[in-house]
Short mmCIF file of N, CA and C in Angstrom, two decimals:
data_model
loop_
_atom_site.label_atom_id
_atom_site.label_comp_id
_atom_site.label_asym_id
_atom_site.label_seq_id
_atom_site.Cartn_x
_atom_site.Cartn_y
_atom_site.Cartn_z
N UNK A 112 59.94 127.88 148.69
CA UNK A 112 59.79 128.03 150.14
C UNK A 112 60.87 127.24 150.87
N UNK A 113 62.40 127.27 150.27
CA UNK A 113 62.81 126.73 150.98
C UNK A 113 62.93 127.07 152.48
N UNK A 114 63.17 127.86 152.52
CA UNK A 114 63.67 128.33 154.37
C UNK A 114 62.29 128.70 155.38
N UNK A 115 61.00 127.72 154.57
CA UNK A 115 59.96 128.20 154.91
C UNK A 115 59.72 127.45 156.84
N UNK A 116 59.08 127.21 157.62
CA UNK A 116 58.95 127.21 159.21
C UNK A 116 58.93 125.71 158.93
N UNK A 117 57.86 124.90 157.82
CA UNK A 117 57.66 123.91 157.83
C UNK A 117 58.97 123.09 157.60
N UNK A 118 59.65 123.71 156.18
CA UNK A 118 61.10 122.78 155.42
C UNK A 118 62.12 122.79 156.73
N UNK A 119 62.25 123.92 157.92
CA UNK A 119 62.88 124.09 158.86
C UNK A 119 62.93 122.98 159.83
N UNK A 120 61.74 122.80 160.24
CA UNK A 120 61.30 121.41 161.15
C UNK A 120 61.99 120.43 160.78
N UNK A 121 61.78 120.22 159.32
CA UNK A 121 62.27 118.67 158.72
C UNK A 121 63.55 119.24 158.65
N UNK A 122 64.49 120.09 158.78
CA UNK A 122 65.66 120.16 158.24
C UNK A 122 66.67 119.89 160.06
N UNK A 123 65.95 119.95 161.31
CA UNK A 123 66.35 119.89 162.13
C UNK A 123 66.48 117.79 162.66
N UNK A 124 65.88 117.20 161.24
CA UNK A 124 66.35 115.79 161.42
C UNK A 124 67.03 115.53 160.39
N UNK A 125 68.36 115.70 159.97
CA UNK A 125 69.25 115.81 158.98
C UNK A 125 68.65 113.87 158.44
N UNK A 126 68.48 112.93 159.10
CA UNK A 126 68.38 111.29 158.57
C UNK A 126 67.27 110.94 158.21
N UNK A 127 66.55 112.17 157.98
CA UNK A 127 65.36 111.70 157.48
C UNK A 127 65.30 113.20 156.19
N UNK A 128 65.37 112.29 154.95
CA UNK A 128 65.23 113.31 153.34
C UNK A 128 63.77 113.45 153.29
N UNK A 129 63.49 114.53 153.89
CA UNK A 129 61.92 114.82 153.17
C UNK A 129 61.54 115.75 151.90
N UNK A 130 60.67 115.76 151.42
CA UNK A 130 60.27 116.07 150.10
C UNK A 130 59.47 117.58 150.66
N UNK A 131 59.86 118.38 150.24
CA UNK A 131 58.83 119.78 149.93
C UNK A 131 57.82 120.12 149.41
N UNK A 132 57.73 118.99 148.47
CA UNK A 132 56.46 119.43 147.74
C UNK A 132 55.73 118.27 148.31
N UNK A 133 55.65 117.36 149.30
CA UNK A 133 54.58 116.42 149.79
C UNK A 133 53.59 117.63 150.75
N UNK A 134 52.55 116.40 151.19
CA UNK A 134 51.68 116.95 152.32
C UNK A 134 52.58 117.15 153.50
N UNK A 135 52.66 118.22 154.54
CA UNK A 135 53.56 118.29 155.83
C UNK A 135 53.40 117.05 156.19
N UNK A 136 51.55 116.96 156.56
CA UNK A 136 51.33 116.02 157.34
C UNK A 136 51.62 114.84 157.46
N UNK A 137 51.77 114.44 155.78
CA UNK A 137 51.90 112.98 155.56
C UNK A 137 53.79 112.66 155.48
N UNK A 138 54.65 113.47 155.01
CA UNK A 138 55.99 113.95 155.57
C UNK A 138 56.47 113.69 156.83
N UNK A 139 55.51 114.01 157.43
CA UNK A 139 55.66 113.76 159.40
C UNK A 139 55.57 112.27 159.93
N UNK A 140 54.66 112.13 159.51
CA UNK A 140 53.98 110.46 159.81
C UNK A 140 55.33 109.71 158.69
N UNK A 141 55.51 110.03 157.62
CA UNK A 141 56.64 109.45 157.05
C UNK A 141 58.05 109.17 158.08
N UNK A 142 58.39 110.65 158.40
CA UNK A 142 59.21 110.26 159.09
C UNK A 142 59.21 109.60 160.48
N UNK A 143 58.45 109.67 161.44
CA UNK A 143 57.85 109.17 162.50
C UNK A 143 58.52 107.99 162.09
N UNK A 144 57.63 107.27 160.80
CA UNK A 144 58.01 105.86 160.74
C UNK A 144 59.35 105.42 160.36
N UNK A 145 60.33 106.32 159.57
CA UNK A 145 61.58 106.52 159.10
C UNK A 145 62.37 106.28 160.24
N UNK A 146 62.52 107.00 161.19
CA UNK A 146 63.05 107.26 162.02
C UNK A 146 63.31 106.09 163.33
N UNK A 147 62.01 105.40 163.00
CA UNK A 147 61.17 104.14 163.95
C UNK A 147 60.95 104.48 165.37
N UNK A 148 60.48 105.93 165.12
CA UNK A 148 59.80 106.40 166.35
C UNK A 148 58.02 105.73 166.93
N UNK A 149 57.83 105.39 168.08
CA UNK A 149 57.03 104.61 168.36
C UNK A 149 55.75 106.37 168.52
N UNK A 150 54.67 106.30 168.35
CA UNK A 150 53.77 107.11 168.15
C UNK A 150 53.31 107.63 169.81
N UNK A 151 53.76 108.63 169.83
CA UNK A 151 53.24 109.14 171.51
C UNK A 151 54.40 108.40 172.58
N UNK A 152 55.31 108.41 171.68
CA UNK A 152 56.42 108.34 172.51
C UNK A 152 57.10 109.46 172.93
N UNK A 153 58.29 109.44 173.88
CA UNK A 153 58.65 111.03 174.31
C UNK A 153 59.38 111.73 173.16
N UNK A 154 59.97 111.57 172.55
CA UNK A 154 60.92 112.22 170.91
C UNK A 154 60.18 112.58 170.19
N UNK A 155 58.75 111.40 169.96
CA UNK A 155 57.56 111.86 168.68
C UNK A 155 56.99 113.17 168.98
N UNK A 156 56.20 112.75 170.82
CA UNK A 156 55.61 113.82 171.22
C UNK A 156 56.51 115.69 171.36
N UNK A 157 57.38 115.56 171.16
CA UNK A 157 58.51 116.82 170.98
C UNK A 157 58.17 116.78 169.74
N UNK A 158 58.66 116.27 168.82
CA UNK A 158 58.82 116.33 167.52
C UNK A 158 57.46 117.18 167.13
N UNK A 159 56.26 116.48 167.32
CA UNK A 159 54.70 116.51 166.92
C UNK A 159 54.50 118.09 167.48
N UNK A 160 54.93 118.40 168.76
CA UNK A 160 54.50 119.69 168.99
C UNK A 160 55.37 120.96 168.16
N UNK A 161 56.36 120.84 167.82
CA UNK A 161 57.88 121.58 167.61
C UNK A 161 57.16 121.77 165.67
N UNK A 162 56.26 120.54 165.05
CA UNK A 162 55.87 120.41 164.07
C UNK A 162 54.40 121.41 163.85
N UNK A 163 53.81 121.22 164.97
CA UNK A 163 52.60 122.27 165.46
C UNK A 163 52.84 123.51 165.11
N UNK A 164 54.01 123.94 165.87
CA UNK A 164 54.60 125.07 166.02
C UNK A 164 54.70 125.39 164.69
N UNK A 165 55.81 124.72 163.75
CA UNK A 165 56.28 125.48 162.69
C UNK A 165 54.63 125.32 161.47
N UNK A 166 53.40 124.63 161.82
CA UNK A 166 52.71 124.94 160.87
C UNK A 166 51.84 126.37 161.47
N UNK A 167 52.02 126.96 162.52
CA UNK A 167 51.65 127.63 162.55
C UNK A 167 52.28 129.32 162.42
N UNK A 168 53.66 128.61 162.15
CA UNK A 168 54.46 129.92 162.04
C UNK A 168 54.31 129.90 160.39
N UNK A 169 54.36 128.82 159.78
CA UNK A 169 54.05 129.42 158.05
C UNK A 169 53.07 129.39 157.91
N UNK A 170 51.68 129.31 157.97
CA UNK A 170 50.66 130.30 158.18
C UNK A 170 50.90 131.79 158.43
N UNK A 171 51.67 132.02 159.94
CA UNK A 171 51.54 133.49 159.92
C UNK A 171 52.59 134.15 158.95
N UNK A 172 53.50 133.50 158.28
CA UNK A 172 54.26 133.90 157.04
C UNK A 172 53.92 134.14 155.91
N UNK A 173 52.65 133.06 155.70
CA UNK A 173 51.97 133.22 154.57
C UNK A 173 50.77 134.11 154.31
N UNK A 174 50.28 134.52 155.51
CA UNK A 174 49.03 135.23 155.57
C UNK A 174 48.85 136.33 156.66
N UNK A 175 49.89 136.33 157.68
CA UNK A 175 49.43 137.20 158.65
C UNK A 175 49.91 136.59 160.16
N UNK A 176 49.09 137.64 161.01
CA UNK A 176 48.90 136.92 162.46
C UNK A 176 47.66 137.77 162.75
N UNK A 177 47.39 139.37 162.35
CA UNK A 177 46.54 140.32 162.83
C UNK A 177 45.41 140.44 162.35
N UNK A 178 44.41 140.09 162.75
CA UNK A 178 42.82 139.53 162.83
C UNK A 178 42.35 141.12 162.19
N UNK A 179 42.88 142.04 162.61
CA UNK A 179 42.71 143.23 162.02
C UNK A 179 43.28 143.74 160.93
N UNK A 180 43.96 142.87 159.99
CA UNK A 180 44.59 143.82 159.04
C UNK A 180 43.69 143.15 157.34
N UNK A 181 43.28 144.40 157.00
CA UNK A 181 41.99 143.75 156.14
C UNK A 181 43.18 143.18 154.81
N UNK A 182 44.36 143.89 154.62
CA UNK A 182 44.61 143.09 153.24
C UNK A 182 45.35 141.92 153.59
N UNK A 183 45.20 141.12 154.96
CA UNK A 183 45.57 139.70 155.41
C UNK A 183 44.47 138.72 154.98
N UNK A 184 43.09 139.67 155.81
CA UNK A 184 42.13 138.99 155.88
C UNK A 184 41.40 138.75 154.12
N UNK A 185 41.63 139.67 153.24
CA UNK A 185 41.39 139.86 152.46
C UNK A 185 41.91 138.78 151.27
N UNK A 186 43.32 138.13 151.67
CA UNK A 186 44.25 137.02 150.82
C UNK A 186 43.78 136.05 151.33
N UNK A 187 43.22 135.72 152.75
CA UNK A 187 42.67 134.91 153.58
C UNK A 187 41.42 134.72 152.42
N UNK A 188 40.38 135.27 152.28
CA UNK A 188 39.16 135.67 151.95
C UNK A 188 39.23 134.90 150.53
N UNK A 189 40.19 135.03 149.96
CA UNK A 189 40.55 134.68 148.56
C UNK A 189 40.96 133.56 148.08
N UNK A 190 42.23 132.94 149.13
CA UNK A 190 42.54 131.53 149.27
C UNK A 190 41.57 130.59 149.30
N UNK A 191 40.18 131.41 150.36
CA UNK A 191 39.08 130.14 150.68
C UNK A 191 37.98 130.32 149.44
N UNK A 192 38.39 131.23 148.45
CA UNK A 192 37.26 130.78 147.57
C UNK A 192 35.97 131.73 147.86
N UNK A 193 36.10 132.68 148.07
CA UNK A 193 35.28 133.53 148.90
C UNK A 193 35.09 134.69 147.77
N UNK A 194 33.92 134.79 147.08
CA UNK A 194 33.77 135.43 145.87
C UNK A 194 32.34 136.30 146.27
N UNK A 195 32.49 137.51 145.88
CA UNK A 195 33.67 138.72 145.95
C UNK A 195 34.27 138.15 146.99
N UNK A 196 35.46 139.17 147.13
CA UNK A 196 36.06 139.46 148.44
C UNK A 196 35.24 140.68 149.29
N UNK A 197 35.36 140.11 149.96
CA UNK A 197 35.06 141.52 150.85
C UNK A 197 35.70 142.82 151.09
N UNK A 198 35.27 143.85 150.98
CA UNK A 198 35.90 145.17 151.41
C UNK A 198 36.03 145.33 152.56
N UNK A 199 35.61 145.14 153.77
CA UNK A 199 35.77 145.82 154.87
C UNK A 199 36.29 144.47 156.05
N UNK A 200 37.01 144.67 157.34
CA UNK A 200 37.48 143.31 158.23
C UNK A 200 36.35 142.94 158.37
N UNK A 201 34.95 143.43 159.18
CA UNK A 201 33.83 142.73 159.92
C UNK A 201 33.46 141.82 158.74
N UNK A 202 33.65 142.47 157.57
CA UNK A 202 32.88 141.46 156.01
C UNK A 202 33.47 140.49 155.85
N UNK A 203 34.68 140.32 155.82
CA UNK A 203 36.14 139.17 155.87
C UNK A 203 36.03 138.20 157.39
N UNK A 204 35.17 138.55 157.88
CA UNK A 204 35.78 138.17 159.45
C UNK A 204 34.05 136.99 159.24
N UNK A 205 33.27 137.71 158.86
CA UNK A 205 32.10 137.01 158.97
C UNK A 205 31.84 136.07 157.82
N UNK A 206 32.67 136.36 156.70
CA UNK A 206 32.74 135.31 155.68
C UNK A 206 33.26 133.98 155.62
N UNK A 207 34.68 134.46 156.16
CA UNK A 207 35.58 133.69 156.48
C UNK A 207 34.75 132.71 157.55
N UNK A 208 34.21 133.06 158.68
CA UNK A 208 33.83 132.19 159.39
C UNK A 208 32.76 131.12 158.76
N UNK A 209 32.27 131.17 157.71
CA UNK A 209 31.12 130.43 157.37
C UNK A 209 31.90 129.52 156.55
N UNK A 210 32.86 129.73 156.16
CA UNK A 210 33.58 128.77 155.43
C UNK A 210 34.51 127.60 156.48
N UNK A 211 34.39 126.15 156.05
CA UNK A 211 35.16 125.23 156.96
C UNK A 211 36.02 124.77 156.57
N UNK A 212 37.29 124.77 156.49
CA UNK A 212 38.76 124.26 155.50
C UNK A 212 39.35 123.54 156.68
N UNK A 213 40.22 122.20 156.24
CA UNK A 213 40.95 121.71 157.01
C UNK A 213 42.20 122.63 157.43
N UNK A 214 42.67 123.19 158.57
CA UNK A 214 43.91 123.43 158.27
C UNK A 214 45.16 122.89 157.60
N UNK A 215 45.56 121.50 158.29
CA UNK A 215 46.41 121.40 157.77
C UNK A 215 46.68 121.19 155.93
N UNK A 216 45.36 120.81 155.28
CA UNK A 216 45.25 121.07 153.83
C UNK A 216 45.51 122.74 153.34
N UNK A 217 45.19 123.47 154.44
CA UNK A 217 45.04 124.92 153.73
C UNK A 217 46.80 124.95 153.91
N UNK A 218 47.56 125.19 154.37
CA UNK A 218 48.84 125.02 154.65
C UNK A 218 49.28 124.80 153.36
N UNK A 219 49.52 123.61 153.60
CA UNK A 219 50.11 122.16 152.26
C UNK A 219 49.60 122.69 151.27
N UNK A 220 47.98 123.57 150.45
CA UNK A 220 48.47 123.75 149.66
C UNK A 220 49.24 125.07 148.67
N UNK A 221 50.15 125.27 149.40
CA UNK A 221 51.34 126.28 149.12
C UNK A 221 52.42 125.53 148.73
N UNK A 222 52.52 124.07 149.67
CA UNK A 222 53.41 123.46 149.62
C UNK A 222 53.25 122.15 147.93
N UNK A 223 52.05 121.90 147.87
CA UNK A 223 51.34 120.98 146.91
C UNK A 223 51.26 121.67 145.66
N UNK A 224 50.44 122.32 145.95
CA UNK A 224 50.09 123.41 144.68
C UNK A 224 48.61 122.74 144.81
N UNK A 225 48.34 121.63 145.57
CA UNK A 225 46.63 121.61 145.28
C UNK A 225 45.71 122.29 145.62
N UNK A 226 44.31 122.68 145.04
CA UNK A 226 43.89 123.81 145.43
C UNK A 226 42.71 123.39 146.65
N UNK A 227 42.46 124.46 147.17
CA UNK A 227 42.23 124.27 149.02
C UNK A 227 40.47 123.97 148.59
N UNK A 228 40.13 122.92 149.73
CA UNK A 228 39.29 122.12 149.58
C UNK A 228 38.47 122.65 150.80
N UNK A 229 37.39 123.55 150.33
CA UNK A 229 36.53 124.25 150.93
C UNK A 229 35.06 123.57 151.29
N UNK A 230 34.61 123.26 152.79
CA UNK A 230 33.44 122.69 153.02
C UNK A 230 31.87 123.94 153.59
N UNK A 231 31.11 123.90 153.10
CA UNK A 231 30.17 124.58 153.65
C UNK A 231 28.96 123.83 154.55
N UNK A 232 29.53 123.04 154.72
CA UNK A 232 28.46 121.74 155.50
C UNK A 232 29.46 121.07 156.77
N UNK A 233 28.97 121.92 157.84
CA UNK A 233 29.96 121.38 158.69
C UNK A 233 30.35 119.87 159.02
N UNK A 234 29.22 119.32 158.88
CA UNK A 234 29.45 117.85 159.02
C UNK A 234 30.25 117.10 158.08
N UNK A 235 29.95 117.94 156.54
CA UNK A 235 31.37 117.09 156.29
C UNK A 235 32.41 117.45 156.30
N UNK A 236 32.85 118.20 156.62
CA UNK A 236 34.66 119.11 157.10
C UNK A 236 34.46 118.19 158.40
N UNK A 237 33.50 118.02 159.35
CA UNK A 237 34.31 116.88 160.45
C UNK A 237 34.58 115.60 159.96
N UNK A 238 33.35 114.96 159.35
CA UNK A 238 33.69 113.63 158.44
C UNK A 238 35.09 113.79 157.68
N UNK A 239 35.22 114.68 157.10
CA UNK A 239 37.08 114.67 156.12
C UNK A 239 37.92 114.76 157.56
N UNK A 240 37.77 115.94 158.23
CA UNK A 240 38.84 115.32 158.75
C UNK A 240 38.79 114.38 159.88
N UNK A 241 37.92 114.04 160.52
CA UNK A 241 38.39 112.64 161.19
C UNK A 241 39.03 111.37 160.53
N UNK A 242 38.21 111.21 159.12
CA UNK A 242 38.84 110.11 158.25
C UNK A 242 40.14 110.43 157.72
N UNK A 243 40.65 111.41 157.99
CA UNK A 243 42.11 111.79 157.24
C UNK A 243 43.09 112.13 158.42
N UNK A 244 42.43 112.35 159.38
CA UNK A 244 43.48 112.61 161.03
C UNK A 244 43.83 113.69 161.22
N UNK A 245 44.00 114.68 160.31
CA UNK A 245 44.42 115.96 159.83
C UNK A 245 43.44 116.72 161.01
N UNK A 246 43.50 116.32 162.25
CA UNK A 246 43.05 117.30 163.15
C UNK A 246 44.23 118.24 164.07
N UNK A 247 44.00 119.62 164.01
CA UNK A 247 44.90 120.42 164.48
C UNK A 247 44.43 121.08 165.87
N UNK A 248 45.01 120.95 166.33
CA UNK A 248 44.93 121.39 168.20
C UNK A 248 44.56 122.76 168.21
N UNK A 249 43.45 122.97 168.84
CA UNK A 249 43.09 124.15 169.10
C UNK A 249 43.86 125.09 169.67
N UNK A 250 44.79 124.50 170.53
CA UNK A 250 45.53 125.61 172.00
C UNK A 250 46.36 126.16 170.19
N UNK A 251 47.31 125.41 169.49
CA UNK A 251 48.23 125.94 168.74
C UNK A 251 47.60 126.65 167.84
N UNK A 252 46.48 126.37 167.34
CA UNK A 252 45.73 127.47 166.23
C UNK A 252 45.24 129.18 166.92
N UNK A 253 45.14 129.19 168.36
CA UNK A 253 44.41 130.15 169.45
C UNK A 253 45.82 130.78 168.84
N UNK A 254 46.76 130.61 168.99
CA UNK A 254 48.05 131.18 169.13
C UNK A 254 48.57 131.97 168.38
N UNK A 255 47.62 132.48 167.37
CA UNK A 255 47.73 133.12 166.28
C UNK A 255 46.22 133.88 166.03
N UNK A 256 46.10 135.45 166.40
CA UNK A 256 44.83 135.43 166.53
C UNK A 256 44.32 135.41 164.81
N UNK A 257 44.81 135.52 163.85
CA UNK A 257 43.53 135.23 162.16
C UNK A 257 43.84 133.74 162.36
N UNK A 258 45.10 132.48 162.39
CA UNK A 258 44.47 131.35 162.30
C UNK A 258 43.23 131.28 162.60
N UNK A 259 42.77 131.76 164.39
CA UNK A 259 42.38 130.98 164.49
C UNK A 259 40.71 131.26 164.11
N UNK A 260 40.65 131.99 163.41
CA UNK A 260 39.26 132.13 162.60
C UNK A 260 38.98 131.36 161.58
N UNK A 261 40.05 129.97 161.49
CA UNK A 261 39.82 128.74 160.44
C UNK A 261 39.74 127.73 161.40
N UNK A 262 39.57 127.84 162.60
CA UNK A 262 39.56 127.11 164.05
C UNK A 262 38.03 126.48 164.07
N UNK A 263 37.73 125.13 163.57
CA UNK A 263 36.41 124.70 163.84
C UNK A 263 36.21 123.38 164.65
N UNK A 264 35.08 123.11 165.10
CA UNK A 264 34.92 122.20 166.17
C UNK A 264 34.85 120.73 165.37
N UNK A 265 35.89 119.97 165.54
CA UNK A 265 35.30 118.86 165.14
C UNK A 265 34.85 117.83 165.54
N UNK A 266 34.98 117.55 167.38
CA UNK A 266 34.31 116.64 167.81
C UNK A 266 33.07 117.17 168.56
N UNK A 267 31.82 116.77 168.26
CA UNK A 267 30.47 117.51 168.87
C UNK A 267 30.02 116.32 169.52
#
């Protein structure tokens, strides 16, 4: 995956060597600190959104963008562990929703090779990710209509 949306991001800070096969997330925060960018500063906050962006463009590289196209939803369906798959979108659409995956883990692991860490208990997909930070902004997940059917609430 070299020329993938994510390796792109990092390739637009030539002084900071990042690794491909790490977590994005933890890559980011690497460099943040590499760089000795102060956190919610004006460069980070560019950086952080521009980083948004490209995880949501390899997503739609890797899987889609169209909420309607069943053999998207169908690799979707499969990634999460979703046994059978479903035949038909409404079956994929309603499966998929019962399942809770971090995004940014579902991402990374294309990039990892680790395999995607599926919650059926909503409370603990918020517990993982609050303790791991790995929370992804709703407005940027909306922005893609199949993301955002991995779009779950985590502060109640």
């Amino acid at each position: 995956m070299a020329s993938s949306p994510i390796n792109l991001f990092f390739e637009r800070y030539p002084r900071f060597n990042h690794s491909p096969t790490n977590e994005a997330w933890s890559e980011y925060h690497r460099m943040v600190h590499s760089l000795g960018w102060k956190e919610k500063s004006k460069r980070e906050k560019v950086a952080r959104k521009r980083f948004r962006v490209a995880v949501v463009e390899q997503f739609g590289q890797m899987y889609g963008t169209d909420e309607n196209n069943l053999n998207s939803l169908q690799r979707l369906s499969e990634k999460l562990h979703i046994s059978p798959v479903p035949d038909s979108i409404k079956s994929c659409k309603k499966a998929i929703e019962k399942v809770h995956v971090n995004i940014m883990d579902f991402v990374d692991s294309e990039r990892t090779g680790d395999p995607v860490v599926t919650f059926k208990n909503p409370k603990r997909f918020r517990e993982y990710t609050v303790a791991t930070g790995k929370i992804f902004p709703k407005k940027e997940a909306k922005e893609s209509s199949l993301l955002r059917y991995l779009l779950r609430q985590v502060f109640v």
